[in-house]
Coordinates of C-alpha atoms in Angstrom, one line a residue:
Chain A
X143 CA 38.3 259.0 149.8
X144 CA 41.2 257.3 151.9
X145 CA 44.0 258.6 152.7
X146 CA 47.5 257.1 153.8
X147 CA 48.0 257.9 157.5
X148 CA 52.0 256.6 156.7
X149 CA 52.2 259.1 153.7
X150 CA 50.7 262.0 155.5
X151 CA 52.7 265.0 157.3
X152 CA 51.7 265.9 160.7
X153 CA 50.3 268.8 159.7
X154 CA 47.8 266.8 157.4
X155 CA 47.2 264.6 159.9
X156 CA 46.1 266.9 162.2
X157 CA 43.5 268.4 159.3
X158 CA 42.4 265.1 158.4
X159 CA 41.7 263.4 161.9
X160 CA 39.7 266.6 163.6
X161 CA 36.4 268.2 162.4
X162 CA 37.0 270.3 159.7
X163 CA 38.6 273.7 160.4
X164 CA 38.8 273.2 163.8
X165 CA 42.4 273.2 164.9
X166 CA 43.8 276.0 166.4
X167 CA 47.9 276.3 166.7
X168 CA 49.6 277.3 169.6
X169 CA 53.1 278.4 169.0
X170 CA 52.4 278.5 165.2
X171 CA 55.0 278.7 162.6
X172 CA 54.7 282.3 162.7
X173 CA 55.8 282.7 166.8
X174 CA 59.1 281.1 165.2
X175 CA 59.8 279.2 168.0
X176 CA 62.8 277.4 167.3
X177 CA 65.6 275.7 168.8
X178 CA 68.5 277.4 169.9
X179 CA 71.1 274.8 170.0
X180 CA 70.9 273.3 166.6
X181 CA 71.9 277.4 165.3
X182 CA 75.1 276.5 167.2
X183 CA 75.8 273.6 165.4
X184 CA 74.8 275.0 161.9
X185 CA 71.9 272.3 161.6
X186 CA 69.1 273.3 160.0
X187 CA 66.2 274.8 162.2
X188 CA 62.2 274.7 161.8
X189 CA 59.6 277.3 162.5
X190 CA 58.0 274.8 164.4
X191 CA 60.8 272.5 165.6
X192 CA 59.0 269.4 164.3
X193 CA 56.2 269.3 166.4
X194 CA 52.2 270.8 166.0
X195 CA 50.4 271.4 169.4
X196 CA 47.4 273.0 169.5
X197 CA 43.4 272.0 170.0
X198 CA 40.7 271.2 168.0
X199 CA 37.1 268.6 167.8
X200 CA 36.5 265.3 166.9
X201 CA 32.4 265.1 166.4
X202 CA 32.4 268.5 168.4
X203 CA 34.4 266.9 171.4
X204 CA 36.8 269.0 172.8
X205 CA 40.5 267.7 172.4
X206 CA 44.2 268.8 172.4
X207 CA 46.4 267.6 169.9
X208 CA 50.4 266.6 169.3
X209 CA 51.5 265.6 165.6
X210 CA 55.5 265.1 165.4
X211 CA 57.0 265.6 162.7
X212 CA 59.2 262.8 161.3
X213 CA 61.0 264.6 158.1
X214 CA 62.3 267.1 160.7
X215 CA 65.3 265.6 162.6
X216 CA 63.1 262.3 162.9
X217 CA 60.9 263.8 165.0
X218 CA 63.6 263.9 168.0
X219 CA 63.0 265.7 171.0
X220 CA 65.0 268.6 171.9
X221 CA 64.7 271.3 174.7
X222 CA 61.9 273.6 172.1
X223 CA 59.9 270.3 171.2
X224 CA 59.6 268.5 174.7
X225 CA 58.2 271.7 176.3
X226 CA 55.3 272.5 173.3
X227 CA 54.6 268.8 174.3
X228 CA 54.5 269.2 178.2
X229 CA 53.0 272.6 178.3
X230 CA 50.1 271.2 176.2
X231 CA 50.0 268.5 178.4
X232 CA 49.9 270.6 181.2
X233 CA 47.0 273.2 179.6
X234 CA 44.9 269.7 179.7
X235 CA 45.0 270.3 183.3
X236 CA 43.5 273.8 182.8
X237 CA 40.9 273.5 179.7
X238 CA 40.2 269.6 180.3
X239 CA 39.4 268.7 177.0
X240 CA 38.0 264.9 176.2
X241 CA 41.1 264.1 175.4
X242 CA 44.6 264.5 174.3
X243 CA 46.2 263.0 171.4
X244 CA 49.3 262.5 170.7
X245 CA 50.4 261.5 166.9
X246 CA 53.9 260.2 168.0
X247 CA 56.7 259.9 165.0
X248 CA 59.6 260.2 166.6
X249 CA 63.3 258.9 166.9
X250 CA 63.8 259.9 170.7
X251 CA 66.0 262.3 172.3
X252 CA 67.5 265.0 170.0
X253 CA 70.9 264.0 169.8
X254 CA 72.0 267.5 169.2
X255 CA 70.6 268.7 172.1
X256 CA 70.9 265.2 174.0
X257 CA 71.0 266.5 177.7
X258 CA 68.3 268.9 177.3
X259 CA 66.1 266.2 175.2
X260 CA 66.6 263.8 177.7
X261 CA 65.1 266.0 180.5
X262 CA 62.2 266.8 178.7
X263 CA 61.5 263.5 178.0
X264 CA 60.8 262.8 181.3
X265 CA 59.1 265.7 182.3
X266 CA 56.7 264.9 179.0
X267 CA 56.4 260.9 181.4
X268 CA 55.6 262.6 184.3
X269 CA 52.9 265.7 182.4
X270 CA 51.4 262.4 181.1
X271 CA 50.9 260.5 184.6
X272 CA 49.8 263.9 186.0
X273 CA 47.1 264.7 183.1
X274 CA 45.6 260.9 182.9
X275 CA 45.5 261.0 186.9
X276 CA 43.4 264.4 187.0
X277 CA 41.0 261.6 184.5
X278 CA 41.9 262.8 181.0
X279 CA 42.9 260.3 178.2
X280 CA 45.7 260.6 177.1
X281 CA 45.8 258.4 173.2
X282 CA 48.7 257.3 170.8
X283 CA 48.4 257.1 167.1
X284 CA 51.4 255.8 166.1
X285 CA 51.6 254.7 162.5
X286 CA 54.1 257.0 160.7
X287 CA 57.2 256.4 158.3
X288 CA 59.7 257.0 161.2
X289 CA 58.0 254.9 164.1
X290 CA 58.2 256.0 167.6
X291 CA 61.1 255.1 169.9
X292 CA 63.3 255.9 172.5
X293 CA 62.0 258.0 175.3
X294 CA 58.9 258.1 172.9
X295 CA 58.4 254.8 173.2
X296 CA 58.4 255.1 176.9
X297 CA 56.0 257.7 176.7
X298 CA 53.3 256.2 174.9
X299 CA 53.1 253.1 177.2
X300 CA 52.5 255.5 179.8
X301 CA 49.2 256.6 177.9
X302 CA 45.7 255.4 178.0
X303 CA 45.7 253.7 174.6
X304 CA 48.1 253.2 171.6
X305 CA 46.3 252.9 168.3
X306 CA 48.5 251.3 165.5
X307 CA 48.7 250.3 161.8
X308 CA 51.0 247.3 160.7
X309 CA 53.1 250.1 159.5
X310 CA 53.8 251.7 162.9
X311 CA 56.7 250.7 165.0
X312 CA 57.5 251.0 168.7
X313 CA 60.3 250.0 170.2
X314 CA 62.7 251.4 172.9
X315 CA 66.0 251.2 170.8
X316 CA 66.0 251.3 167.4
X317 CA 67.5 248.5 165.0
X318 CA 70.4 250.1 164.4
X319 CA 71.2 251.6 167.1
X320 CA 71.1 248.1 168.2
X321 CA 73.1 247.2 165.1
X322 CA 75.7 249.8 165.8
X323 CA 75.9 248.8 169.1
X324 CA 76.0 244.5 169.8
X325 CA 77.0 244.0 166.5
X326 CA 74.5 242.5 163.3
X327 CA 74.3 239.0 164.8
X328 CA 72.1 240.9 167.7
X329 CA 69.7 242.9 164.9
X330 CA 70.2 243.0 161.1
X331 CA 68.8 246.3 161.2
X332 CA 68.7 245.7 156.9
X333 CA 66.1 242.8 157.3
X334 CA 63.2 245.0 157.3
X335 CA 60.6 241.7 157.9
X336 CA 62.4 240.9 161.0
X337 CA 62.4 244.9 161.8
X338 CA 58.5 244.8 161.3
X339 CA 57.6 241.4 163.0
X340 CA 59.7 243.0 166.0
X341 CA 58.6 246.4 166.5
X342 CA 55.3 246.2 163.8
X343 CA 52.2 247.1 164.6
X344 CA 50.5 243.9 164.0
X345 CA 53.3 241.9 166.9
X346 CA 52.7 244.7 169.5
X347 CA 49.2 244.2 168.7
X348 CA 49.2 240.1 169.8
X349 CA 51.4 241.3 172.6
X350 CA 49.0 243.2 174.1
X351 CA 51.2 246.6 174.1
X352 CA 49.0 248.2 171.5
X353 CA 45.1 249.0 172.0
X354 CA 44.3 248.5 168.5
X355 CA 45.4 248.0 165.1
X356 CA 43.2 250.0 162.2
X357 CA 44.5 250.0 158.5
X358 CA 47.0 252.4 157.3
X359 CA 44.1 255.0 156.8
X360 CA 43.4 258.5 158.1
X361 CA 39.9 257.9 158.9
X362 CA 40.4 254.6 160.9
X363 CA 42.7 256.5 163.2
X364 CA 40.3 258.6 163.6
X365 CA 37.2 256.0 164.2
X366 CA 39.1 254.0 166.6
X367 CA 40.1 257.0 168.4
X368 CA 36.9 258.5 168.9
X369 CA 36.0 255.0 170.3
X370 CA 38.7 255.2 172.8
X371 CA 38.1 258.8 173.6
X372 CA 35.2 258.1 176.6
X373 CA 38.2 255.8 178.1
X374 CA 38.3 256.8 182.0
X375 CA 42.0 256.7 182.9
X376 CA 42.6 254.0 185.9
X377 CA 45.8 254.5 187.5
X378 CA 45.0 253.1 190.9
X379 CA 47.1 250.1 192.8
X380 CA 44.5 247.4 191.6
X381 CA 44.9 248.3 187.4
X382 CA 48.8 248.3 188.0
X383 CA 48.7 245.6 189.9
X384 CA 46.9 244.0 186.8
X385 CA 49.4 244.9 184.3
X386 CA 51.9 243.6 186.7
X387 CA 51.1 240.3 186.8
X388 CA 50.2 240.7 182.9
X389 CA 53.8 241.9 182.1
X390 CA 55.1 238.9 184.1
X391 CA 53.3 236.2 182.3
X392 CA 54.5 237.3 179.4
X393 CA 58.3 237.3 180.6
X394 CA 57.4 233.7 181.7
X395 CA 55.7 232.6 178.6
X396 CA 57.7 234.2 176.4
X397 CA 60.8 234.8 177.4
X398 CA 63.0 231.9 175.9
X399 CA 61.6 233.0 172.4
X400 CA 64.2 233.6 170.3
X401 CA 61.2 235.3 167.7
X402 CA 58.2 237.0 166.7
X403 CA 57.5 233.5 165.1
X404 CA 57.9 231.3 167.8
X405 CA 55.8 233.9 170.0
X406 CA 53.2 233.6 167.8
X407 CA 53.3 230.0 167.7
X408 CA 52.8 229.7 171.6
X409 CA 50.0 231.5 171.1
X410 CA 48.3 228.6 169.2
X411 CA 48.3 230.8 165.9
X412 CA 48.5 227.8 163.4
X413 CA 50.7 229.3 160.4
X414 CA 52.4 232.7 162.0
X415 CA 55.0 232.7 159.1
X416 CA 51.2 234.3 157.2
X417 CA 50.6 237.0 159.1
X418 CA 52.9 239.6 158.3
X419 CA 51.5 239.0 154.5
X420 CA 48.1 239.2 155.8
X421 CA 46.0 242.1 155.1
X422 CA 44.8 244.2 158.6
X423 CA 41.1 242.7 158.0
X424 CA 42.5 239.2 157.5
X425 CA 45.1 239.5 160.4
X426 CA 42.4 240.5 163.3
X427 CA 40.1 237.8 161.9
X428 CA 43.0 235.3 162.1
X429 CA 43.8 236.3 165.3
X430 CA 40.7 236.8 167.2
X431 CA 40.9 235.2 170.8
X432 CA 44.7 234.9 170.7
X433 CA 46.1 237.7 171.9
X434 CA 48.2 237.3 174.8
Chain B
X47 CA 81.7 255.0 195.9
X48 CA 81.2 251.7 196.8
X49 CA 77.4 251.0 197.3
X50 CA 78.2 249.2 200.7
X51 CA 80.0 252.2 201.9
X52 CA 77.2 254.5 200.9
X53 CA 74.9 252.8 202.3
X54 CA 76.6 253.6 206.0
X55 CA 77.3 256.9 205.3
X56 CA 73.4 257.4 204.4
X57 CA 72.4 255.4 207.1
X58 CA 74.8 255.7 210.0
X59 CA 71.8 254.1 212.0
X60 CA 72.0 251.3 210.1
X61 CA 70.5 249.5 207.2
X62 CA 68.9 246.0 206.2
X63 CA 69.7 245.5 202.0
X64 CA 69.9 242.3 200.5
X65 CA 71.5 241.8 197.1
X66 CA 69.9 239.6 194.1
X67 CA 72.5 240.0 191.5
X68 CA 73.2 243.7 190.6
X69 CA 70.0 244.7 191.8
X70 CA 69.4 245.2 195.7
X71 CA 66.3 246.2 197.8
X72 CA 65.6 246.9 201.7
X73 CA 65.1 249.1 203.8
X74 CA 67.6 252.1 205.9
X75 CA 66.9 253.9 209.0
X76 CA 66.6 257.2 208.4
X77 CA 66.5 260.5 210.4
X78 CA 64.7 259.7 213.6
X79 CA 64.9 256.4 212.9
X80 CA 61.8 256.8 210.3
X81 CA 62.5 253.7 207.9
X82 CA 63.2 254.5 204.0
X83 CA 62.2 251.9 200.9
X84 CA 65.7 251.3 199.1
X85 CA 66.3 250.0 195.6
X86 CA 69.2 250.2 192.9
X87 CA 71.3 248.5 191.2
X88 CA 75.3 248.6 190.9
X89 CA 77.9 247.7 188.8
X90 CA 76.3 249.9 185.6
X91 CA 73.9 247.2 185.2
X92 CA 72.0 247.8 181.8
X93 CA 67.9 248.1 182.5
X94 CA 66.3 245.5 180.6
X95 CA 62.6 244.1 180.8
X96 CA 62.6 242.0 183.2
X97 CA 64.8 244.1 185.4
X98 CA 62.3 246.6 185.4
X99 CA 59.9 244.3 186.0
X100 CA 61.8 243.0 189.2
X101 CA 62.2 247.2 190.3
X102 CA 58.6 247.4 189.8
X103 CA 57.8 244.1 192.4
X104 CA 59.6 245.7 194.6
X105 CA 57.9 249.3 194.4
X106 CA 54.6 247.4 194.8
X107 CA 55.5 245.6 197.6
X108 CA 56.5 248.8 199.5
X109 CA 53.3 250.4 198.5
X110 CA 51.4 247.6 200.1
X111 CA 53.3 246.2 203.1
X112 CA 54.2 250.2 204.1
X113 CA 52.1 252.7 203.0
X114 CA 53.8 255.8 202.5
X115 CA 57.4 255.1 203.1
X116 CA 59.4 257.4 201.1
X117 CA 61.8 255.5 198.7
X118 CA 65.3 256.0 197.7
X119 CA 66.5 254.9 194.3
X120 CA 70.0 253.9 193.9
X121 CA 70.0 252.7 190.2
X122 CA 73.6 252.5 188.8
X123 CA 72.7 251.9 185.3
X124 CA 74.8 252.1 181.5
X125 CA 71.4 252.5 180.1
X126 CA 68.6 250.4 178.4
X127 CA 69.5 246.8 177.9
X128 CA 70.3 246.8 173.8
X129 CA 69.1 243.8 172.7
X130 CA 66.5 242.5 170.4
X131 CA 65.0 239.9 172.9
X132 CA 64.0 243.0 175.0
X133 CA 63.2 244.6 172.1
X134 CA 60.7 241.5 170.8
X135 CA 58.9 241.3 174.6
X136 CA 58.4 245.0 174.1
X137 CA 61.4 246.7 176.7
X138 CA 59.6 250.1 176.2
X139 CA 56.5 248.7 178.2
X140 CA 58.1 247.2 180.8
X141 CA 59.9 250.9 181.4
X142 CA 56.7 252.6 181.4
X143 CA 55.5 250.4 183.8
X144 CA 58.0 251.0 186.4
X145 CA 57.4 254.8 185.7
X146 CA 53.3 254.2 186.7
X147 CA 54.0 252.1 189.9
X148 CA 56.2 255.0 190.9
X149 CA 53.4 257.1 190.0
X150 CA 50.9 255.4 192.0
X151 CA 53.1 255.3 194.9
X152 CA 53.8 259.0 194.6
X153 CA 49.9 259.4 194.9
X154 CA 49.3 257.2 197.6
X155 CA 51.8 259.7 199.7
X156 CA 54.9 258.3 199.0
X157 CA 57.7 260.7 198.3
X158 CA 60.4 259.3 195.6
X159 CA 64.0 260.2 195.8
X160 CA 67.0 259.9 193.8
X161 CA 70.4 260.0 194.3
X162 CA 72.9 258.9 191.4
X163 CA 75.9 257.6 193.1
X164 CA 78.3 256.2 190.3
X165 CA 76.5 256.5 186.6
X166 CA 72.8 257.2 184.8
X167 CA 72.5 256.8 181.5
X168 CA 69.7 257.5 178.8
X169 CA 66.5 255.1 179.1
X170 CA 67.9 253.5 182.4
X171 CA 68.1 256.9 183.6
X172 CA 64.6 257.9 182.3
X173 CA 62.9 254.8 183.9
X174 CA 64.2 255.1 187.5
X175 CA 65.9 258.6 189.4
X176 CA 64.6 261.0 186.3
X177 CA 61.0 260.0 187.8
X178 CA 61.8 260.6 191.9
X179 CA 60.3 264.1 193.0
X180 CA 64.3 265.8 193.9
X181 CA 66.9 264.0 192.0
X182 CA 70.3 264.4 193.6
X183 CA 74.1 263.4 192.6
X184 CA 77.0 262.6 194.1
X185 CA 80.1 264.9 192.8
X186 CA 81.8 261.9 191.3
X187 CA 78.8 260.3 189.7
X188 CA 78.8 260.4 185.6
X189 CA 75.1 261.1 183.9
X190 CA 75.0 261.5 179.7
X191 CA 72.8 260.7 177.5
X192 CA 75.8 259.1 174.6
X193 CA 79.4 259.7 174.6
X194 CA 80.8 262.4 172.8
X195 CA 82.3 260.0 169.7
X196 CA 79.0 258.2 169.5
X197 CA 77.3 261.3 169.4
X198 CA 79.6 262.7 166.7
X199 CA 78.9 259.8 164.4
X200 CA 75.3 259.9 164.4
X201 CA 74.3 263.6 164.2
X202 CA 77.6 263.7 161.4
X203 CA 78.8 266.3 163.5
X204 CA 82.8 266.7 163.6
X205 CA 84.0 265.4 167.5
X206 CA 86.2 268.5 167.5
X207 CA 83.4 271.1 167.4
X208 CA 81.2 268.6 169.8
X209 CA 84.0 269.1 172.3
X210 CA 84.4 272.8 171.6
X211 CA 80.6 273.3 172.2
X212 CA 80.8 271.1 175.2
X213 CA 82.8 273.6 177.1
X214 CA 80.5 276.3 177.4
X215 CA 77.1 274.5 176.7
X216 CA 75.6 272.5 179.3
X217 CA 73.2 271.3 176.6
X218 CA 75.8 268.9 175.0
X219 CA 78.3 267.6 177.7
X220 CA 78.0 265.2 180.2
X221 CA 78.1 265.2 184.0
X222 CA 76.3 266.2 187.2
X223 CA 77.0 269.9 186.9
X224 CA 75.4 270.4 183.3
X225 CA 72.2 268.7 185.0
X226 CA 72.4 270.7 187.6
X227 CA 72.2 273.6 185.8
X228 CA 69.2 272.2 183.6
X229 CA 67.4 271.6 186.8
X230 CA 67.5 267.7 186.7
X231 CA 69.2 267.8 189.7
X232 CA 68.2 269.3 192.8
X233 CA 71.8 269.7 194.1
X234 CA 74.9 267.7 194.9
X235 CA 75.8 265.7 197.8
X236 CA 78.9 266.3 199.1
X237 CA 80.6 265.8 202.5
X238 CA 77.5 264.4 205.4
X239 CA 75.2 262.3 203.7
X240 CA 72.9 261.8 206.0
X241 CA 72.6 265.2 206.8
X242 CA 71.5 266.0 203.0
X243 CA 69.3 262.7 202.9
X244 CA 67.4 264.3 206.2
X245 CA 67.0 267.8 204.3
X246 CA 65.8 266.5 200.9
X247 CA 63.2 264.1 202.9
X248 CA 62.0 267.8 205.1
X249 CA 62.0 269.3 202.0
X250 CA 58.8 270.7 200.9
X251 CA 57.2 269.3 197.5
X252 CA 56.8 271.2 194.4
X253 CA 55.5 269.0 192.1
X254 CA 58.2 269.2 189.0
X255 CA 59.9 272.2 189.1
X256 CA 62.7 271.0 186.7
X257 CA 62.2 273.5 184.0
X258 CA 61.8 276.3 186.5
X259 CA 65.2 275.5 188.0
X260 CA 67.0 274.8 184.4
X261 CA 65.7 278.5 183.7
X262 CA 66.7 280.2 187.0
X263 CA 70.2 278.1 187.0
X264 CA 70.8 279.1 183.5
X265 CA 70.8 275.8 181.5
X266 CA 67.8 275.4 179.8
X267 CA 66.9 279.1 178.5
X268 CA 63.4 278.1 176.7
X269 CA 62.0 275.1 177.9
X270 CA 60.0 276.9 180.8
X271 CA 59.2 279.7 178.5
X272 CA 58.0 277.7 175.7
X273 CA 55.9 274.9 178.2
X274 CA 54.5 278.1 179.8
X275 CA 53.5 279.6 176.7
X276 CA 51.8 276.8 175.0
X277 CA 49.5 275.8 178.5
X278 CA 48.9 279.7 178.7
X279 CA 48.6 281.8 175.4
X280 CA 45.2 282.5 174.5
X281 CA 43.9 281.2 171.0

């Protein structure tokens, strides 16, 4: 039977996507290992401060696992959060699993504990850079109700792979932050089909800044990320140099682009006003050969 | 500071920096006359996509033309670039980039310094000095993740008690001395700057020792605890 990967907690993802009974928590629920700055502010607190770390298989492969929790606080990163994430990042180093995973739903820095999030933000950037150069994968799933952004959304471009549904989102700054910010002429954060055919799956797909995009279901996640698991890591001058000159035609070619639309359009897609309405099948059958 | 005048009191023995807008690149003569990669920005320029992308030329350049040349990053940023053009070409990638041709560089040899002279803000902040092996400060320089008020109206938390907490927890106030304290900054620079440049290049590397230092400094209480923890507890 299918199951929503959108609908799903982190802690049923995690279930769902590894062999059966195989995950084992670290810092469970029960080690109550929570923040200490929201107490000061009277914000609520969780056992697990919104994030599940801990290792587990997929088809008897050895991996290490990250599921964010978005009903918590968005899934922000404070001081308790970021360092579950790095220290599992960094006990890649030690166990070297086939892989890590990381199930990203997540606002960005923890607000409440900004100055501290922010730090740990980075050192999650540079735990990632360390683990994918000792040759570990490090994979994305990003396909939530809260997106990923932020520092988050930083993060997972620094990974191996990002696997999306047309339902994730990944952005730097969110719509209304934007909103808030340079006003509603700059981003109706409200218009959720110009939210979506910004920061949608299915766009950062044809951009090239997601790996792949699977359908809103559990057990496509976990398909395609089995099939990206084997994924050597190459972080050597020639591959950057790669997406260097990748990233720049894309700033030349697109750059004047006042849309998603017009993007689209320039990439010889013949009616891109269809494909947010197309189903995931339809859309990668559409677009086959396009991609920038 | 003036970027012009921190650039002789860094390099007494002289420098060669060229500007393109707000951003600049070149090189300064360091102690013993050993050249240093220079890049930054001024005037709290926001980071946007193809800025990064410019930062990131420049850092490949330097990894090709002079292997192993330590870098300096001067990046005087207000932040990300808020906009939904950057958003649209996917802003987020273009950081992450910047953060892997640093990385590369950093494995090829080349040792990565920062030193926030005027202000470092949130993802602009993130996707330059946060990434250097020894972040430093200038006394005067301003780092924060959101002002106070801003801060207040998302997390629906009364300014008042923001700037109550602010006083006595690093955690939520900005400046150089809370990241200090955290262990995002190695130390501040006051007084001979040169002096501190030649120490900090001498000085030996320790991979990231941020949490480490937050602990022992008193700032972050749990995040070395907590990282340690998870990479070591048996299961």
């Amino acid at each position: 039977m299918s199951r929503s990967y959108y609908e799903a907690s982190a802690r049923e993802r995690v279930a769902l996507l590894l062999d059966p009974g195989s995950f084992q928590e670290l810092l469970p629920p029960s080690a109550r290992m929570m923040s200490p700055h929201l107490k000061e502010l009277d914000t609520p607190a969780a056992f697990d401060d919104g994030i599940v770390v801990g290792r587990g298989r997929m088809e008897g492969r050895a991996v290490l696992v990250a599921a964010q929790e978005g009903g918590f606080i968005g899934g922000a990163v404070g001081e308790v959060h970021g360092a579950k994430l790095k220290g599992l990042l960094e006990r890649a180093l030690d166990e070297r699993p086939a892989g890590v995973l990381l199930l990203v739903e997540s606002g960005g820095v923890r607000l409440h504990e900004a100055n501290a999030g922010l730090i740990a933000v980075s050192e999650i950037m540079r735990a990632v850079l360390r683990v994918r150069g000792e040759g570990i994968p490090v994979l994305v799933l990003d396909g939530g109700k809260y997106g990923c952004f932020g520092g988050m959304g930083i993060v997972s471009r620094l990974c191996d792979a990002v696997i999306m549904s047309e339902e994730g989102r990944l952005a730097l700054s969110g719509p209304e932050v934007i909103e808030t910010t340079k006003g509603v002429e700059e981003f109706d954060a409200r218009d959720r089909a110009l939210v979506w055919r910004t920061m949608g799956g299915k766009h950062r797909y044809l951009l090239g800044e997601a790996t792949s995009l699977v359908e809103d279901d559990v057990d496509a996640f976990r398909a395609e990320a089995l099939a990206l698991l084997g994924r050597e890591p190459d972080l050597s001058l020639e591959a950057i140099e790669a997406e260097h000159a990748f990233l720049g035609e894309r700033l030349r070619r697109f750059g004047d682009c006042p849309d998603a639309l017009d993007i689209w359009a320039s990439l010889g897609i013949e009616r891109p006003e269809w494909l947010p309405v197309l189903d995931t099948p339809t859309f990668l059958a559409t677009v086959r050969g396009k991609r920038a | 500071m003036d970027v012009r005048t921190l650039f002789d009191r860094l390099f007494p023995q002289g420098h060669d920096i060229a500007f393109e807008g707000a951003f600049f690149s070149g090189t300064g003569r360091g102690p013993g006359d050993a050249p240093l990669a220079v890049l930054g920005t001024i005037d709290k320029t926001p980071i946007s996509a193809a800025l990064a992308h410019r930062m990131a030329t420049e850092v490949l350049r330097v990894v090709r033309e002079h292997p192993g040349r330590p870098f300096l990053l001067l990046v005087d940023t207000s932040g990300q670039a808020l906009s939904r053009r950057d958003e649209l070409l996917g802003i987020n990638g273009y950081m992450a980039h910047l953060a892997k041709c640093l990385e590369v560089a950093r494995r090829r040899g080349h040792r990565i310094l920062g030193l926030v002279y005027a202000e470092a803000v949130s993802g602009g902040f993130l996707a330059s000095s946060l990434l250097s092996d020894a972040c430093y400060a200038l006394p005067e320089a301003e780092i924060r993740v959101m002002n106070l008020p801003a801060m207040s109206r998302v997390t629906k938390i009364p300014l008042a008690r923001l700037e109550a907490l602010s006083a006595q927890s690093p955690v939520f106030a900005p400046g150089v001395e809370n990241y200090r304290r955290m262990g995002a900054i190695t130390e501040v620079w006051d007084g001979d700057l040169a002096h501190h440049l030649a120490q900090a290049l001498a000085a030996p590397l320790l991979g990231d020792p941020r949490a480490a230092l937050g602990e022992a400094r008193g700032g972050r209480q749990l995040a070395h605890l907590v990282a340690n923890r998870v990479r070591r507890d048996a299961i």
